[in-house]
Amino acid sequence: SMGWATLYAQLFLALVGSIIWSALDWKRDHYQTGSLVIRNIVRYYIILAAFIYGIIKIFGLQMPAPSNSYYATELGDFSAMRFSWNFIGYSKGYEFFSGLTEVLVGVFLLYRRTVVLGALLGIGVFTNVFLLNISYDIPVKIYSFQLLFACVFIVLGNSKRIFHFFVSNETVEPDTSWNISYPKTWLKPTCLVLKVVFVVAFVLYPFHKYY
């Protein structure tokens, strides 16, 4: 209940904020810089979740193998969540595959040239996660839906290109919406260093720790 109340409060504040912002800044023609900033925030939001959940699944730590008490418990005594947890934990191969797909989402989203591919893969991966959470009453429904919606948000920026490529079978131009122009020469190496730090802190270190 607290999660849903928080979500509704956030949506309400976002709506009020957007109305105020639109009223105060109605003369502006576009938000190209703002769009790039918010899309990158959303992109790294997905990347963090994809690596965190993906890595622990790869090593079988999120859904551990069923314990002896599991086999001694009657089926009707299981909650839906515990049943699903043990169902996934029973197969190390399936859990590894689930984690690998989530890690791939993070890897593709890390690089601007493969952002759309990562978001498309993320839609498939997080749709499955969201449906599992809904179907088995796992208490991260809102969070998994936010991850799914975040992937859809990124894909929407390329909806025309995706339609032309997959449906109309037409040639599409390269996506330049993720290109960054650095007003200062020192910004490019700084951003590169920050990205390396991010990868070490949130990819390599967790991988080593869980291993």
PDB file of C-alpha atoms in Angstrom:
ATOM      1  CA  SER A   1       0.000   0.000   0.000  1.00  0.00           C
ATOM      2  CA  MET A   2       2.861   2.370   0.814  1.00  0.00           C
ATOM      3  CA  GLY A   3       4.394   1.700  -2.594  1.00  0.00           C
ATOM      4  CA  TRP A   4       1.178   2.521  -4.461  1.00  0.00           C
ATOM      5  CA  ALA A   5       0.596   5.642  -2.334  1.00  0.00           C
ATOM      6  CA  THR A   6       4.144   6.824  -3.082  1.00  0.00           C
ATOM      7  CA  LEU A   7       3.665   6.200  -6.792  1.00  0.00           C
ATOM      8  CA  TYR A   8       0.402   8.175  -6.905  1.00  0.00           C
ATOM      9  CA  ALA A   9       2.020  11.033  -4.968  1.00  0.00           C
ATOM     10  CA  GLN A  10       4.960  11.101  -7.392  1.00  0.00           C
ATOM     11  CA  LEU A  11       2.647  11.099 -10.411  1.00  0.00           C
ATOM     12  CA  PHE A  12       0.585  13.932  -8.914  1.00  0.00           C
ATOM     13  CA  LEU A  13       3.682  16.037  -8.152  1.00  0.00           C
ATOM     14  CA  ALA A  14       5.052  15.345 -11.634  1.00  0.00           C
ATOM     15  CA  LEU A  15       1.787  16.497 -13.194  1.00  0.00           C
ATOM     16  CA  VAL A  16       1.675  19.682 -11.126  1.00  0.00           C
ATOM     17  CA  GLY A  17       5.340  20.354 -11.841  1.00  0.00           C
ATOM     18  CA  SER A  18       4.879  19.889 -15.586  1.00  0.00           C
ATOM     19  CA  ILE A  19       1.912  22.280 -15.629  1.00  0.00           C
ATOM     20  CA  ILE A  20       3.872  24.948 -13.732  1.00  0.00           C
ATOM     21  CA  TRP A  21       6.955  24.448 -15.919  1.00  0.00           C
ATOM     22  CA  SER A  22       4.883  24.664 -19.117  1.00  0.00           C
ATOM     23  CA  ALA A  23       3.196  27.843 -17.935  1.00  0.00           C
ATOM     24  CA  LEU A  24       6.475  29.551 -17.014  1.00  0.00           C
ATOM     25  CA  ASP A  25       8.441  28.433 -20.088  1.00  0.00           C
ATOM     26  CA  TRP A  26       5.784  28.277 -22.796  1.00  0.00           C
ATOM     27  CA  LYS A  27       7.842  30.281 -25.330  1.00  0.00           C
ATOM     28  CA  ARG A  28      10.665  27.730 -25.621  1.00  0.00           C
ATOM     29  CA  ASP A  29      10.684  25.873 -28.961  1.00  0.00           C
ATOM     30  CA  HIS A  30      12.451  22.691 -27.884  1.00  0.00           C
ATOM     31  CA  TYR A  31      14.302  20.911 -25.097  1.00  0.00           C
ATOM     32  CA  GLN A  32      17.051  19.131 -27.004  1.00  0.00           C
ATOM     33  CA  THR A  33      19.572  19.355 -24.166  1.00  0.00           C
ATOM     34  CA  GLY A  34      16.975  18.553 -21.532  1.00  0.00           C
ATOM     35  CA  SER A  35      15.782  15.583 -23.576  1.00  0.00           C
ATOM     36  CA  LEU A  36      19.309  14.189 -23.804  1.00  0.00           C
ATOM     37  CA  VAL A  37      19.850  14.654 -20.071  1.00  0.00           C
ATOM     38  CA  ILE A  38      16.612  12.946 -19.019  1.00  0.00           C
ATOM     39  CA  ARG A  39      17.118  10.076 -21.470  1.00  0.00           C
ATOM     40  CA  ASN A  40      20.603   9.469 -20.096  1.00  0.00           C
ATOM     41  CA  ILE A  41      19.284   9.517 -16.520  1.00  0.00           C
ATOM     42  CA  VAL A  42      16.661   6.935 -17.496  1.00  0.00           C
ATOM     43  CA  ARG A  43      19.264   4.917 -19.399  1.00  0.00           C
ATOM     44  CA  TYR A  44      21.590   4.645 -16.404  1.00  0.00           C
ATOM     45  CA  TYR A  45      18.633   3.916 -14.129  1.00  0.00           C
ATOM     46  CA  ILE A  46      17.935   0.825 -16.249  1.00  0.00           C
ATOM     47  CA  ILE A  47      21.624  -0.076 -16.492  1.00  0.00           C
ATOM     48  CA  LEU A  48      22.014  -0.110 -12.692  1.00  0.00           C
ATOM     49  CA  ALA A  49      19.021  -2.387 -12.189  1.00  0.00           C
ATOM     50  CA  ALA A  50      19.977  -4.662 -15.081  1.00  0.00           C
ATOM     51  CA  PHE A  51      23.498  -5.263 -13.757  1.00  0.00           C
ATOM     52  CA  ILE A  52      22.507  -5.588 -10.092  1.00  0.00           C
ATOM     53  CA  TYR A  53      19.751  -8.142 -10.699  1.00  0.00           C
ATOM     54  CA  GLY A  54      21.492  -9.797 -13.626  1.00  0.00           C
ATOM     55  CA  ILE A  55      24.789 -10.474 -11.860  1.00  0.00           C
ATOM     56  CA  ILE A  56      23.209 -12.028  -8.765  1.00  0.00           C
ATOM     57  CA  LYS A  57      21.093 -14.270 -11.000  1.00  0.00           C
ATOM     58  CA  ILE A  58      24.151 -15.374 -12.965  1.00  0.00           C
ATOM     59  CA  PHE A  59      25.673 -16.707  -9.735  1.00  0.00           C
ATOM     60  CA  GLY A  60      22.358 -18.144  -8.527  1.00  0.00           C
ATOM     61  CA  LEU A  61      22.123 -15.834  -5.510  1.00  0.00           C
ATOM     62  CA  GLN A  62      18.764 -14.154  -5.997  1.00  0.00           C
ATOM     63  CA  MET A  63      16.755 -17.380  -6.142  1.00  0.00           C
ATOM     64  CA  PRO A  64      18.779 -19.995  -4.239  1.00  0.00           C
ATOM     65  CA  ALA A  65      18.244 -23.691  -4.757  1.00  0.00           C
ATOM     66  CA  PRO A  66      15.315 -25.149  -2.778  1.00  0.00           C
ATOM     67  CA  SER A  67      16.233 -26.154   0.771  1.00  0.00           C
ATOM     68  CA  ASN A  68      15.346 -29.423   2.502  1.00  0.00           C
ATOM     69  CA  SER A  69      12.389 -27.731   4.186  1.00  0.00           C
ATOM     70  CA  TYR A  70      11.011 -26.994   0.718  1.00  0.00           C
ATOM     71  CA  TYR A  71      10.746 -30.689  -0.061  1.00  0.00           C
ATOM     72  CA  ALA A  72       9.127 -31.358   3.305  1.00  0.00           C
ATOM     73  CA  THR A  73       6.429 -28.712   2.803  1.00  0.00           C
ATOM     74  CA  GLU A  74       3.101 -29.566   1.250  1.00  0.00           C
ATOM     75  CA  LEU A  75       2.457 -27.791  -2.025  1.00  0.00           C
ATOM     76  CA  GLY A  76      -0.690 -26.087  -0.776  1.00  0.00           C
ATOM     77  CA  ASP A  77       1.262 -24.406   2.057  1.00  0.00           C
ATOM     78  CA  PHE A  78       3.447 -22.374  -0.303  1.00  0.00           C
ATOM     79  CA  SER A  79       2.747 -18.726  -0.963  1.00  0.00           C
ATOM     80  CA  ALA A  80       2.714 -17.776  -4.631  1.00  0.00           C
ATOM     81  CA  MET A  81       5.998 -15.901  -4.285  1.00  0.00           C
ATOM     82  CA  ARG A  82       7.798 -18.735  -2.502  1.00  0.00           C
ATOM     83  CA  PHE A  83       6.531 -21.173  -5.087  1.00  0.00           C
ATOM     84  CA  SER A  84       7.906 -19.057  -7.945  1.00  0.00           C
ATOM     85  CA  TRP A  85      11.180 -18.406  -6.085  1.00  0.00           C
ATOM     86  CA  ASN A  86      11.831 -22.114  -5.685  1.00  0.00           C
ATOM     87  CA  PHE A  87      10.632 -22.847  -9.203  1.00  0.00           C
ATOM     88  CA  ILE A  88      13.308 -20.548 -10.646  1.00  0.00           C
ATOM     89  CA  GLY A  89      15.956 -21.505  -8.078  1.00  0.00           C
ATOM     90  CA  TYR A  90      15.464 -25.198  -8.884  1.00  0.00           C
ATOM     91  CA  SER A  91      17.052 -24.690 -12.319  1.00  0.00           C
ATOM     92  CA  LYS A  92      20.460 -23.046 -12.221  1.00  0.00           C
ATOM     93  CA  GLY A  93      20.491 -22.968 -16.017  1.00  0.00           C
ATOM     94  CA  TYR A  94      17.248 -21.013 -16.258  1.00  0.00           C
ATOM     95  CA  GLU A  95      18.299 -18.566 -13.555  1.00  0.00           C
ATOM     96  CA  PHE A  96      21.666 -18.090 -15.277  1.00  0.00           C
ATOM     97  CA  PHE A  97      19.911 -17.410 -18.588  1.00  0.00           C
ATOM     98  CA  SER A  98      17.585 -14.891 -16.937  1.00  0.00           C
ATOM     99  CA  GLY A  99      20.551 -13.084 -15.402  1.00  0.00           C
ATOM    100  CA  LEU A 100      22.516 -13.160 -18.637  1.00  0.00           C
ATOM    101  CA  THR A 101      19.706 -11.456 -20.567  1.00  0.00           C
ATOM    102  CA  GLU A 102      19.513  -8.715 -17.927  1.00  0.00           C
ATOM    103  CA  VAL A 103      23.288  -8.192 -18.050  1.00  0.00           C
ATOM    104  CA  LEU A 104      23.094  -7.947 -21.858  1.00  0.00           C
ATOM    105  CA  VAL A 105      20.488  -5.213 -21.496  1.00  0.00           C
ATOM    106  CA  GLY A 106      22.949  -3.270 -19.338  1.00  0.00           C
ATOM    107  CA  VAL A 107      25.860  -3.875 -21.723  1.00  0.00           C
ATOM    108  CA  PHE A 108      23.947  -2.696 -24.792  1.00  0.00           C
ATOM    109  CA  LEU A 109      22.617   0.363 -22.970  1.00  0.00           C
ATOM    110  CA  LEU A 110      26.127   1.383 -21.912  1.00  0.00           C
ATOM    111  CA  TYR A 111      27.078   2.250 -25.481  1.00  0.00           C
ATOM    112  CA  ARG A 112      25.217   4.931 -27.393  1.00  0.00           C
ATOM    113  CA  ARG A 113      25.312   2.999 -30.684  1.00  0.00           C
ATOM    114  CA  THR A 114      23.431   0.057 -29.154  1.00  0.00           C
ATOM    115  CA  VAL A 115      21.029   1.927 -26.861  1.00  0.00           C
ATOM    116  CA  VAL A 116      17.952   1.101 -28.955  1.00  0.00           C
ATOM    117  CA  LEU A 117      18.927  -2.572 -29.131  1.00  0.00           C
ATOM    118  CA  GLY A 118      19.366  -2.633 -25.345  1.00  0.00           C
ATOM    119  CA  ALA A 119      16.010  -0.943 -24.758  1.00  0.00           C
ATOM    120  CA  LEU A 120      14.224  -3.355 -27.128  1.00  0.00           C
ATOM    121  CA  LEU A 121      15.817  -6.314 -25.357  1.00  0.00           C
ATOM    122  CA  GLY A 122      14.915  -4.677 -22.040  1.00  0.00           C
ATOM    123  CA  ILE A 123      11.245  -4.520 -23.041  1.00  0.00           C
ATOM    124  CA  GLY A 124      11.242  -8.278 -23.545  1.00  0.00           C
ATOM    125  CA  VAL A 125      13.222  -9.047 -20.386  1.00  0.00           C
ATOM    126  CA  PHE A 126      11.335  -6.727 -18.026  1.00  0.00           C
ATOM    127  CA  THR A 127       7.936  -7.647 -19.463  1.00  0.00           C
ATOM    128  CA  ASN A 128       8.694 -11.196 -18.356  1.00  0.00           C
ATOM    129  CA  VAL A 129       9.855  -9.979 -14.919  1.00  0.00           C
ATOM    130  CA  PHE A 130       6.804  -7.746 -14.497  1.00  0.00           C
ATOM    131  CA  LEU A 131       4.402 -10.552 -15.438  1.00  0.00           C
ATOM    132  CA  LEU A 132       6.122 -12.907 -12.987  1.00  0.00           C
ATOM    133  CA  ASN A 133       5.751 -10.310 -10.236  1.00  0.00           C
ATOM    134  CA  ILE A 134       2.094  -9.731 -11.049  1.00  0.00           C
ATOM    135  CA  SER A 135       1.228 -13.393 -11.517  1.00  0.00           C
ATOM    136  CA  TYR A 136       2.998 -14.658  -8.389  1.00  0.00           C
ATOM    137  CA  ASP A 137       2.324 -11.668  -6.115  1.00  0.00           C
ATOM    138  CA  ILE A 138       5.998 -10.735  -5.808  1.00  0.00           C
ATOM    139  CA  PRO A 139       6.234  -7.338  -4.029  1.00  0.00           C
ATOM    140  CA  VAL A 140       8.294  -5.436  -6.607  1.00  0.00           C
ATOM    141  CA  LYS A 141       5.496  -4.946  -9.112  1.00  0.00           C
ATOM    142  CA  ILE A 142       5.807  -1.162  -9.305  1.00  0.00           C
ATOM    143  CA  TYR A 143       9.596  -1.236  -9.637  1.00  0.00           C
ATOM    144  CA  SER A 144       9.566  -3.826 -12.418  1.00  0.00           C
ATOM    145  CA  PHE A 145       6.876  -1.848 -14.237  1.00  0.00           C
ATOM    146  CA  GLN A 146       9.007   1.303 -13.935  1.00  0.00           C
ATOM    147  CA  LEU A 147      11.927  -0.533 -15.545  1.00  0.00           C
ATOM    148  CA  LEU A 148       9.664  -1.742 -18.359  1.00  0.00           C
ATOM    149  CA  PHE A 149       8.208   1.742 -18.848  1.00  0.00           C
ATOM    150  CA  ALA A 150      11.727   3.237 -18.843  1.00  0.00           C
ATOM    151  CA  CYS A 151      12.722   0.932 -21.730  1.00  0.00           C
ATOM    152  CA  VAL A 152       9.553   1.867 -23.621  1.00  0.00           C
ATOM    153  CA  PHE A 153      10.340   5.559 -23.009  1.00  0.00           C
ATOM    154  CA  ILE A 154      13.751   5.190 -24.659  1.00  0.00           C
ATOM    155  CA  VAL A 155      12.349   3.196 -27.590  1.00  0.00           C
ATOM    156  CA  LEU A 156       9.617   5.778 -28.246  1.00  0.00           C
ATOM    157  CA  GLY A 157      12.275   8.258 -29.300  1.00  0.00           C
ATOM    158  CA  ASN A 158      13.129   5.914 -32.172  1.00  0.00           C
ATOM    159  CA  SER A 159       9.618   4.642 -32.910  1.00  0.00           C
ATOM    160  CA  LYS A 160       9.568   5.950 -36.499  1.00  0.00           C
ATOM    161  CA  ARG A 161      12.969   4.426 -37.314  1.00  0.00           C
ATOM    162  CA  ILE A 162      11.960   1.111 -35.771  1.00  0.00           C
ATOM    163  CA  PHE A 163       8.655   1.093 -37.706  1.00  0.00           C
ATOM    164  CA  HIS A 164      10.399   1.841 -41.002  1.00  0.00           C
ATOM    165  CA  PHE A 165      13.060  -0.809 -40.408  1.00  0.00           C
ATOM    166  CA  PHE A 166      10.924  -3.687 -39.098  1.00  0.00           C
ATOM    167  CA  VAL A 167       7.538  -3.005 -40.709  1.00  0.00           C
ATOM    168  CA  SER A 168       8.040  -0.917 -43.847  1.00  0.00           C
ATOM    169  CA  ASN A 169      11.337  -2.638 -44.716  1.00  0.00           C
ATOM    170  CA  GLU A 170      12.938   0.711 -45.483  1.00  0.00           C
ATOM    171  CA  THR A 171      16.462   1.986 -45.049  1.00  0.00           C
ATOM    172  CA  VAL A 172      16.876   4.182 -41.980  1.00  0.00           C
ATOM    173  CA  GLU A 173      19.493   6.764 -41.155  1.00  0.00           C
ATOM    174  CA  PRO A 174      21.816   6.305 -38.149  1.00  0.00           C
ATOM    175  CA  ASP A 175      20.462   7.549 -34.836  1.00  0.00           C
ATOM    176  CA  THR A 176      22.218  10.766 -33.842  1.00  0.00           C
ATOM    177  CA  SER A 177      19.951  11.691 -30.933  1.00  0.00           C
ATOM    178  CA  TRP A 178      22.499  10.339 -28.428  1.00  0.00           C
ATOM    179  CA  ASN A 179      25.440  12.299 -29.819  1.00  0.00           C
ATOM    180  CA  ILE A 180      26.976  14.741 -27.363  1.00  0.00           C
ATOM    181  CA  SER A 181      28.706  17.975 -28.308  1.00  0.00           C
ATOM    182  CA  TYR A 182      31.181  19.078 -25.657  1.00  0.00           C
ATOM    183  CA  PRO A 183      31.436  22.874 -25.283  1.00  0.00           C
ATOM    184  CA  LYS A 184      34.712  22.480 -23.366  1.00  0.00           C
ATOM    185  CA  THR A 185      37.567  20.205 -24.458  1.00  0.00           C
ATOM    186  CA  TRP A 186      38.086  18.874 -20.934  1.00  0.00           C
ATOM    187  CA  LEU A 187      34.483  17.599 -20.692  1.00  0.00           C
ATOM    188  CA  LYS A 188      34.974  14.651 -23.051  1.00  0.00           C
ATOM    189  CA  PRO A 189      37.844  12.977 -21.120  1.00  0.00           C
ATOM    190  CA  THR A 190      36.051  13.799 -17.860  1.00  0.00           C
ATOM    191  CA  CYS A 191      32.906  12.004 -19.031  1.00  0.00           C
ATOM    192  CA  LEU A 192      35.018   9.058 -20.184  1.00  0.00           C
ATOM    193  CA  VAL A 193      36.687   8.799 -16.776  1.00  0.00           C
ATOM    194  CA  LEU A 194      33.305   8.967 -15.028  1.00  0.00           C
ATOM    195  CA  LYS A 195      31.989   6.191 -17.250  1.00  0.00           C
ATOM    196  CA  VAL A 196      34.990   3.993 -16.450  1.00  0.00           C
ATOM    197  CA  VAL A 197      34.434   4.641 -12.731  1.00  0.00           C
ATOM    198  CA  PHE A 198      30.767   3.717 -13.145  1.00  0.00           C
ATOM    199  CA  VAL A 199      31.634   0.433 -14.878  1.00  0.00           C
ATOM    200  CA  VAL A 200      34.211  -0.483 -12.230  1.00  0.00           C
ATOM    201  CA  ALA A 201      31.924   0.433  -9.297  1.00  0.00           C
ATOM    202  CA  PHE A 202      28.652  -1.018 -10.539  1.00  0.00           C
ATOM    203  CA  VAL A 203      29.709  -3.794 -12.939  1.00  0.00           C
ATOM    204  CA  LEU A 204      33.189  -5.177 -12.293  1.00  0.00           C
ATOM    205  CA  TYR A 205      33.212  -4.821  -8.510  1.00  0.00           C
ATOM    206  CA  PRO A 206      29.753  -6.435  -7.971  1.00  0.00           C
ATOM    207  CA  PHE A 207      30.687  -9.199 -10.404  1.00  0.00           C
ATOM    208  CA  HIS A 208      33.873  -9.949  -8.471  1.00  0.00           C
ATOM    209  CA  LYS A 209      32.119  -9.679  -5.102  1.00  0.00           C
ATOM    210  CA  TYR A 210      29.298 -12.071  -5.972  1.00  0.00           C
ATOM    211  CA  TYR A 211      31.713 -14.439  -7.688  1.00  0.00           C
TER     212      TYR A 211
END
